[in-house]
């Protein structure tokens, strides 16, 4: 298991029915002037620097996201998309800058003449790429909420790309792990494997082509990428490898302000990502189901909590089958968070025995899934400013380095988000998720996501959080919230504690190596659950604000990355 043992003090970390293992936790970063938590130290420092310059949470979130494009190019992006949930004062909003399917995409794009999926077509190469939403999305987030000038917010990322940065271990290992697929494209091989090798950890890397893009982005806004030479270059390189993404697609893309999913849980108000993500609906429905199943009164350790939450997820993920782009979904938050439906779902849980996923509708549309692959895609950042404004922002290329095609004229990778569609309804995708017709490929549609940027608040206190890890994001987000809300964990301990996961199909509880004691595992198996061990389940980063202006930031120790920091008052 890849939980790092960094930190200064050891505490007992336990989850659900987990082992009371002694593990180490880092102390939370605490202070008074704003806080940032992201995947990379250099990006977190950029966010903190923007806060110190008087920027607000939106300024810092956008600057951090742009810094991630430079230092974490495997997930941070201008060639992908994302979602953000924002709380500024009493205003709570949701920005959808998810990719869309190119105009030429249709339900058979990824099928051969016999109707069988073409291997890798939705994963590798530009046919897998959706229309990037990040250039317009980040600009729009700043336009609506930012306080500093746009060029000030972009400048730190431009500087990192121009002056260079030390390659992280994570970037190095990601490149090495994906070398075979990345070097299928000469554009990617030339930039990322000069003389055949990935840059070593700690090597200084400059990306002048990205610096040039960011300079133009700072002066012109998104059209520096979505029109003109760069858009034409994206179309050309896409066509070269059989893609369908065009400059017209890029020019036509628009982010959308939507209402977030809103619900109340355990005394907290919560806002999370609605369609085209399933994330907020999954977090909300499973919180409501476990509440109905007396979670609060269930012993913290032992099999019962694991059983109950697995049963809640089994049902919530079955309903995910109905979700997709808001224009095509067969249900949404109104139906799936309705009290009557949640009552029905929780009443169907046997408190002692596992249900079979095949008995939980809408099973009749699905076939069995092969499993859930390990992936460390996507990147999340959480920011709070001194006024208690919060941004939870998750952004993704889908897989690490997206479709593996680097666009030299632009300085970034294109995503492979088309695999988040049900390219063949009823068959599992990269995450083993079995999805329905509502999420079928169609021109202009947004593919269903699991990203769960979330903000929760009650009198005198608020948190922003979210994570990376595909289908495991909503289950990890909920577990962190439950740890924090109900078990008196501080923010860092709530992130550190071991986790489990269930997603309806495959019909298994996925457990981090140290999440279940042998007794708990045996008890769960006796109840009919199948357990699969996995190294780690998602990575969550969070910030917290308390009345009086105290802030706190925490990053997930899984995956070896992450950096949090606070701006301390100057007195
Ligand atoms: N690409 C992962 C997600 O959006 O859920």
XYZ file of C-alpha atoms and ligand atoms in Angstrom:
576
model
C 0.000 0.000 0.000
C 1.269 3.397 -0.899
C 0.339 5.461 2.109
C 3.369 7.553 2.934
C 4.562 7.678 6.496
C 5.587 11.307 6.492
C 4.655 13.538 9.369
C 5.621 14.374 12.872
C 3.267 12.525 15.101
C 1.706 9.115 15.143
C -1.948 8.707 15.808
C -4.239 5.764 15.625
C -6.037 5.761 12.309
C -9.094 3.684 11.873
C -12.051 3.656 9.560
C -15.419 2.036 9.491
C -14.719 -1.522 10.562
C -11.060 -1.187 10.080
C -7.970 -2.299 11.885
C -6.916 -0.060 14.737
C -3.503 0.197 13.100
C -0.984 2.707 14.290
C -0.128 4.932 11.364
C 1.400 8.327 10.958
C -0.319 11.509 10.008
C 1.114 14.889 9.182
C -0.134 17.774 11.276
C -2.665 19.873 9.395
C -1.470 23.192 7.988
C -3.263 25.837 10.028
C -3.306 29.583 9.878
C -5.424 32.649 9.399
C -5.238 34.088 5.902
C -6.386 31.477 3.419
C -5.319 27.968 2.475
C -4.629 25.814 -0.567
C -4.426 22.030 -0.958
C -3.370 20.495 -4.266
C -1.407 17.629 -5.756
C 1.887 19.501 -6.115
C 3.946 21.716 -3.836
C 4.824 24.193 -6.600
C 1.178 24.605 -7.540
C 0.095 25.064 -3.930
C 2.806 27.711 -3.536
C 1.429 29.543 -6.560
C -2.048 29.547 -5.000
C -0.658 30.850 -1.707
C 1.321 33.531 -3.504
C -1.847 34.748 -5.215
C -3.647 34.879 -1.858
C -0.750 36.878 -0.421
C -1.089 39.333 -3.291
C -4.670 39.983 -2.202
C -6.328 37.495 -4.521
C -9.440 35.663 -3.434
C -10.253 31.949 -3.537
C -11.192 32.068 -7.241
C -7.958 33.827 -8.203
C -5.926 31.313 -6.210
C -7.849 28.298 -7.550
C -7.340 29.341 -11.177
C -3.649 30.133 -10.615
C -3.144 26.769 -8.890
C -4.942 24.922 -11.699
C -2.750 26.642 -14.300
C 0.394 25.817 -12.345
C -0.714 22.168 -12.399
C -0.821 22.334 -16.214
C 2.927 22.970 -16.018
C 4.176 20.819 -13.141
C 1.637 17.984 -13.323
C 1.040 17.677 -17.072
C -0.244 14.126 -16.660
C -3.473 15.467 -15.106
C -3.367 19.256 -14.779
C -4.557 20.522 -18.109
C -5.623 22.950 -20.749
C -6.430 19.999 -23.014
C -9.110 18.518 -20.763
C -11.964 19.765 -18.631
C -13.267 19.980 -15.114
C -15.885 20.994 -12.607
C -15.875 23.509 -9.772
C -18.214 24.124 -6.865
C -17.870 27.593 -5.435
C -19.154 29.242 -2.252
C -18.643 32.993 -2.156
C -20.480 34.433 0.824
C -23.968 32.981 0.640
C -23.792 32.379 -3.101
C -23.174 28.746 -4.033
C -22.585 27.930 -7.698
C -21.348 25.159 -9.938
C -19.220 25.663 -13.041
C -19.292 22.882 -15.606
C -16.322 23.027 -17.954
C -16.510 19.343 -18.800
C -15.422 18.352 -22.310
C -18.027 17.751 -25.005
C -18.112 15.195 -27.799
C -16.820 16.656 -31.101
C -19.441 17.489 -33.738
C -18.437 14.444 -35.795
C -18.878 11.973 -32.908
C -21.792 9.523 -32.908
C -22.880 6.379 -31.135
C -20.822 4.107 -33.401
C -17.575 6.113 -33.361
C -15.829 3.489 -31.242
C -17.355 0.381 -32.830
C -16.237 -1.667 -35.798
C -18.576 -2.838 -38.544
C -19.612 -5.824 -36.480
C -20.620 -3.504 -33.630
C -17.659 -4.557 -31.513
C -15.517 -1.980 -29.736
C -12.340 -1.051 -31.599
C -9.510 -1.754 -29.117
C -8.107 1.410 -27.501
C -10.123 3.733 -29.783
C -11.654 5.632 -26.858
C -8.438 5.574 -24.838
C -5.353 6.161 -26.994
C -4.880 8.787 -29.698
C -6.939 11.840 -30.560
C -10.119 9.978 -31.512
C -10.414 9.555 -27.726
C -10.328 13.305 -27.113
C -13.331 15.381 -26.175
C -13.436 19.110 -26.884
C -11.315 20.716 -24.132
C -13.236 22.843 -21.647
C -10.427 24.072 -19.401
C -9.271 27.123 -21.420
C -12.743 28.714 -21.314
C -13.701 27.236 -17.937
C -10.788 28.618 -15.935
C -11.192 31.976 -17.641
C -14.913 32.014 -16.816
C -14.328 31.136 -13.158
C -11.980 34.094 -12.879
C -14.279 36.394 -14.897
C -17.173 35.832 -12.509
C -15.383 35.706 -9.162
C -11.774 36.835 -9.545
C -10.445 39.994 -7.979
C -6.920 40.281 -9.385
C -6.264 41.026 -13.031
C -6.339 37.974 -15.308
C -2.726 38.377 -16.383
C -1.614 38.416 -12.725
C -3.364 35.091 -12.139
C -1.816 33.450 -15.224
C 1.685 34.843 -14.717
C 2.999 32.379 -12.087
C 2.226 29.400 -14.340
C 3.797 31.120 -17.329
C 6.890 31.806 -15.241
C 7.135 28.181 -14.125
C 6.937 26.993 -17.737
C 9.436 29.590 -18.960
C 11.985 29.460 -16.141
C 11.675 25.753 -15.445
C 10.762 23.571 -12.513
C 12.137 20.456 -10.880
C 10.482 17.340 -12.309
C 8.596 15.528 -9.562
C 9.002 11.859 -8.825
C 5.375 11.375 -9.700
C 5.775 12.932 -13.147
C 8.931 10.916 -13.793
C 7.317 7.641 -12.730
C 4.156 8.430 -14.698
C 6.191 8.979 -17.850
C 8.161 5.789 -17.311
C 5.009 3.771 -16.630
C 3.289 5.094 -19.764
C 6.343 5.163 -22.016
C 5.121 2.536 -24.452
C 1.890 4.318 -25.250
C 3.330 7.842 -25.083
C 6.112 7.078 -27.529
C 3.676 5.881 -30.165
C 3.367 9.584 -31.027
C 6.539 11.334 -32.216
C 5.213 14.668 -30.907
C 5.034 13.211 -27.393
C 8.260 11.222 -27.650
C 10.281 14.254 -28.799
C 9.141 16.447 -25.906
C 8.970 13.935 -23.043
C 11.600 11.342 -23.940
C 14.510 13.312 -25.369
C 17.197 10.782 -26.230
C 14.747 8.071 -25.317
C 14.497 8.751 -21.572
C 12.008 10.552 -19.357
C 13.465 13.521 -17.454
C 14.897 12.367 -14.129
C 13.292 13.376 -10.825
C 14.708 16.746 -9.836
C 15.860 17.631 -13.362
C 15.022 21.210 -14.356
C 12.453 21.233 -17.122
C 11.459 24.243 -19.192
C 8.432 24.124 -21.490
C 8.819 27.223 -23.693
C 5.925 26.271 -25.978
C 3.581 26.165 -22.981
C 5.031 29.430 -21.666
C 4.180 31.022 -25.026
C 0.629 29.655 -24.878
C 0.193 30.972 -21.351
C 1.569 34.391 -22.340
C -1.036 34.644 -25.103
C -3.731 33.206 -22.823
C -2.880 35.964 -20.330
C -3.305 38.690 -22.925
C -6.066 37.264 -25.163
C -7.996 34.837 -22.964
C -9.227 31.446 -24.227
C -9.199 32.381 -27.924
C -5.405 32.106 -27.719
C -6.093 28.354 -27.647
C -9.562 27.898 -29.095
C -9.006 29.819 -32.321
C -6.174 30.800 -34.631
C -2.907 28.905 -35.060
C -3.159 26.778 -31.936
C -6.668 25.573 -32.720
C -5.556 24.751 -36.265
C -2.522 22.878 -34.902
C -4.780 20.844 -32.618
C -7.029 19.958 -35.569
C -4.054 19.007 -37.722
C -2.359 16.758 -35.181
C -5.729 15.199 -34.394
C -6.384 14.413 -38.073
C -2.851 13.043 -38.468
C -3.736 10.227 -36.075
C -7.344 9.592 -37.082
C -9.029 12.035 -34.688
C -12.180 14.073 -35.326
C -11.542 17.092 -33.116
C -11.667 20.317 -35.164
C -10.882 23.990 -34.716
C -14.628 24.633 -35.084
C -15.279 22.321 -32.113
C -12.797 24.295 -30.033
C -14.339 27.640 -31.028
C -17.871 26.417 -30.273
C -17.131 25.174 -26.737
C -18.803 27.025 -23.850
C -18.671 26.350 -20.097
C -22.022 26.320 -18.276
C -23.048 27.693 -14.895
C -25.400 25.229 -13.259
C -27.086 24.714 -9.940
C -25.078 22.316 -7.786
C -26.677 19.290 -6.141
C -27.826 20.561 -2.724
C -28.646 18.427 0.306
C -28.487 18.458 4.069
C -26.607 15.689 5.903
C -25.823 15.240 9.579
C -26.422 18.919 10.319
C -24.343 20.215 7.388
C -25.483 21.944 4.205
C -23.771 20.390 1.209
C -23.305 21.475 -2.409
C -21.649 19.163 -4.913
C -21.324 18.520 -8.635
C -24.573 17.766 -10.465
C -24.837 16.328 -13.995
C -22.854 15.873 -16.129
C -21.197 14.377 -13.065
C -22.688 11.589 -11.039
C -20.467 12.660 -8.124
C -22.797 14.917 -6.137
C -25.780 12.621 -6.593
C -23.711 9.652 -5.388
C -22.377 11.524 -2.349
C -25.845 12.853 -1.497
C -27.781 9.652 -1.956
C -25.325 7.479 -0.047
C -25.116 9.994 2.817
C -28.908 9.911 3.014
C -29.106 6.112 2.872
C -26.509 5.528 5.599
C -28.275 8.141 7.747
C -31.531 6.228 7.331
C -29.643 3.052 8.305
C -28.605 4.586 11.664
C -24.978 5.102 10.732
C -24.433 7.502 13.598
C -25.358 4.812 16.143
C -23.425 2.006 14.483
C -20.125 1.023 16.143
C -17.205 2.744 14.509
C -15.223 -0.489 14.145
C -16.360 -3.885 12.968
C -18.228 -5.126 9.905
C -21.525 -3.296 10.282
C -20.504 0.138 8.985
C -18.675 -1.397 6.026
C -21.704 -3.528 5.235
C -24.104 -0.593 5.384
C -22.039 1.770 3.284
C -21.331 -0.943 0.688
C -25.076 -1.590 0.406
C -25.744 2.140 0.035
C -23.139 2.428 -2.731
C -24.453 -0.695 -4.465
C -27.821 1.025 -4.846
C -26.523 4.488 -5.663
C -24.159 3.193 -8.359
C -26.955 1.109 -9.870
C -28.857 4.362 -10.325
C -25.768 5.899 -11.907
C -26.639 3.709 -14.890
C -29.447 6.176 -15.665
C -27.222 9.264 -15.660
C -25.513 11.193 -18.430
C -25.467 14.639 -19.995
C -28.324 16.700 -18.477
C -30.115 16.632 -21.839
C -30.129 12.823 -21.977
C -30.174 11.563 -18.382
C -33.111 9.332 -17.474
C -33.061 10.588 -13.889
C -31.311 13.269 -11.893
C -31.016 14.735 -8.411
C -34.765 15.446 -8.239
C -35.575 11.766 -8.583
C -32.553 10.132 -6.952
C -32.411 12.416 -3.907
C -36.195 12.379 -3.387
C -37.076 11.217 0.129
C -39.494 8.596 -1.137
C -36.812 7.023 -3.355
C -34.157 7.126 -0.627
C -36.657 5.544 1.793
C -37.284 2.789 -0.722
C -33.588 2.243 -1.376
C -32.686 2.086 2.325
C -35.647 -0.165 3.131
C -34.303 -2.702 0.645
C -31.019 -3.067 2.592
C -30.797 -6.210 4.689
C -28.837 -5.075 7.767
C -27.077 -8.430 8.049
C -26.729 -9.764 4.523
C -25.248 -8.554 1.239
C -27.665 -8.062 -1.628
C -26.550 -9.406 -4.984
C -25.899 -6.532 -7.405
C -27.826 -8.563 -9.984
C -30.908 -8.066 -7.835
C -30.515 -4.296 -7.671
C -32.151 -2.670 -10.689
C -31.313 -1.558 -13.338
C -29.381 -4.777 -13.604
C -31.302 -6.010 -16.664
C -29.397 -3.569 -18.887
C -25.968 -4.600 -17.739
C -23.384 -7.291 -18.186
C -20.705 -8.314 -15.754
C -17.673 -6.104 -15.365
C -14.053 -7.248 -15.364
C -12.952 -5.166 -12.451
C -11.825 -1.743 -11.461
C -8.417 -0.713 -12.631
C -6.007 1.274 -10.535
C -5.590 4.729 -11.897
C -4.307 7.986 -10.573
C -5.949 10.181 -13.161
C -7.410 13.599 -12.506
C -6.322 16.256 -10.064
C -8.180 18.155 -7.369
C -7.518 21.400 -5.542
C -9.325 23.105 -2.699
C -8.924 26.749 -1.741
C -10.288 28.997 0.993
C -9.532 32.688 1.363
C -9.468 34.928 4.410
C -13.149 35.823 3.904
C -14.177 32.186 4.025
C -14.887 31.953 0.270
C -14.304 28.421 -0.978
C -13.515 26.763 -4.294
C -13.436 22.991 -4.833
C -12.091 22.329 -8.338
C -11.454 18.969 -9.984
C -9.947 18.797 -13.445
C -8.928 15.890 -15.627
C -7.477 14.478 -18.813
C -9.208 11.206 -17.784
C -6.291 8.745 -17.937
C -2.753 9.804 -17.030
C -1.533 12.011 -19.915
C -4.997 11.703 -21.483
C -4.908 10.183 -24.958
C -1.064 10.317 -24.897
C -0.863 12.832 -27.746
C 1.063 16.010 -26.887
C 0.400 19.074 -29.024
C 3.818 20.755 -29.427
C 2.376 24.012 -30.777
C 0.227 24.376 -27.644
C 2.356 22.740 -24.963
C -0.199 20.345 -23.500
C -1.727 16.883 -23.792
C -5.171 16.139 -25.228
C -7.596 14.238 -23.011
C -9.112 10.788 -23.522
C -12.393 11.722 -21.883
C -14.502 10.050 -24.604
C -13.970 6.804 -22.673
C -16.202 8.255 -19.942
C -19.099 7.828 -22.356
C -20.740 4.440 -22.540
C -18.943 3.774 -25.815
C -20.687 0.410 -25.730
C -23.639 0.692 -23.322
C -23.550 -2.093 -20.758
C -19.800 -2.735 -21.025
C -17.326 -1.518 -18.422
C -15.063 1.466 -19.066
C -11.570 2.349 -17.748
C -12.930 2.307 -14.195
C -14.972 -0.850 -14.576
C -18.092 1.332 -14.561
C -21.027 -0.123 -16.427
C -23.078 2.689 -17.926
C -26.320 3.107 -19.789
C -27.800 4.614 -22.936
C -28.247 7.988 -21.257
C -24.473 8.240 -21.504
C -24.188 7.120 -25.117
C -21.855 9.076 -27.429
C -23.532 11.928 -29.351
C -22.191 15.145 -30.844
C -21.999 17.994 -28.357
C -22.882 15.852 -25.346
C -20.927 15.917 -22.112
C -19.714 12.522 -20.911
C -20.772 11.370 -17.457
C -18.187 12.045 -14.759
C -17.589 10.874 -11.203
C -15.794 14.037 -10.124
C -17.177 15.318 -6.854
C -15.938 18.784 -5.970
C -17.914 19.494 -2.808
C -18.473 22.311 -0.340
C -20.133 21.716 3.057
C -20.940 24.240 5.749
C -22.803 24.873 8.952
C -22.896 27.762 11.385
C -19.352 29.047 11.825
C -17.586 26.351 9.790
C -17.068 25.278 6.174
C -14.997 22.779 4.188
C -14.155 22.306 0.509
C -12.916 18.974 -0.788
C -12.778 16.574 -3.708
C -10.392 14.074 -5.178
C -8.798 12.165 -8.012
C -9.408 8.503 -8.798
C -12.332 8.045 -11.196
C -15.238 6.088 -9.742
C -13.571 6.064 -6.308
C -13.827 9.860 -5.987
C -17.413 10.035 -4.662
C -16.939 7.122 -2.271
C -13.710 8.601 -0.888
C -15.298 12.046 -0.605
C -18.205 10.668 1.403
C -15.929 8.685 3.730
C -13.832 11.767 4.455
C -16.985 13.751 5.214
C -18.373 11.047 7.503
C -15.040 10.769 9.360
C -14.953 14.513 9.784
C -18.609 15.077 10.603
C -19.288 12.185 12.921
C -16.083 10.727 14.297
C -14.363 13.880 15.528
C -11.442 13.449 13.169
C -9.527 16.571 12.320
C -9.372 17.255 8.602
C -6.037 15.508 8.078
C -7.031 12.414 10.045
C -10.295 12.263 8.081
C -8.248 12.059 4.870
C -5.663 9.642 6.226
C -7.973 6.924 7.453
C -8.137 3.772 5.307
C -11.001 3.484 2.847
C -13.258 0.986 1.128
C -15.261 1.221 -2.097
C -18.174 -0.469 -3.869
C -19.646 0.538 -7.224
C -22.472 -1.972 -7.870
C -20.507 -3.679 -10.627
C -18.279 -5.522 -10.193
C -20.036 -6.903 -7.119
C -17.105 -6.526 -4.724
C -15.969 -4.441 -1.811
C -12.616 -2.914 -2.713
C -10.553 -2.421 0.412
C -7.284 -0.646 0.993
C -4.779 -3.083 2.456
C -5.143 -1.823 6.018
C -8.835 -0.947 6.027
C -10.222 -4.252 7.286
C -9.084 -6.432 10.165
C -9.071 -10.213 9.535
C -12.155 -10.521 11.789
C -14.040 -7.792 9.914
C -13.124 -9.332 6.577
C -14.313 -12.756 7.712
C -17.573 -11.273 8.998
C -18.197 -9.433 5.720
C -17.535 -12.598 3.739
C -19.934 -14.505 5.967
C -22.569 -11.903 5.062
C -21.981 -12.580 1.356
C -19.528 -9.824 0.370
C -16.527 -10.516 -1.831
C -13.455 -8.523 -0.813
C -10.747 -7.333 -3.187
C -7.629 -5.652 -1.811
C -6.314 -2.576 -3.560
C -3.340 -0.340 -2.851
C -5.200 2.915 -2.508
C -8.608 4.382 -3.215
C -8.563 7.947 -4.546
C -6.707 10.966 -3.231
C -8.661 13.725 -1.530
C -7.488 17.259 -0.753
C -9.447 19.553 1.549
C -9.502 22.951 3.224
C -11.508 24.175 6.173
C -12.583 27.567 7.452
C -13.805 28.326 10.975
C -15.511 31.416 12.324
C -12.862 33.848 13.514
C -10.936 33.255 10.298
C -8.904 30.184 11.271
C -8.162 28.041 8.200
C -6.727 24.575 7.742
C -5.533 22.584 4.714
C -4.914 18.878 4.366
C -3.731 16.619 1.566
C -4.111 12.925 1.080
C -0.960 10.952 1.868
C -1.846 8.363 -0.794
C 0.132 8.460 -4.008
C 3.089 10.284 -2.560
C 2.032 13.720 -3.755
C 0.099 16.594 -2.396
C 0.951 19.805 -0.658
C -1.071 22.064 1.534
C -0.304 25.446 2.895
C -1.818 28.413 4.588
C -1.225 32.097 4.362
C -0.359 33.288 7.821
C -1.424 36.716 9.001
C 1.311 39.315 8.889
C 1.062 40.290 12.552
N -12.498 11.101 -16.040
C -12.930 10.732 -14.775
C -14.217 11.348 -14.375
O -14.578 12.391 -14.891
O -14.918 10.787 -13.574
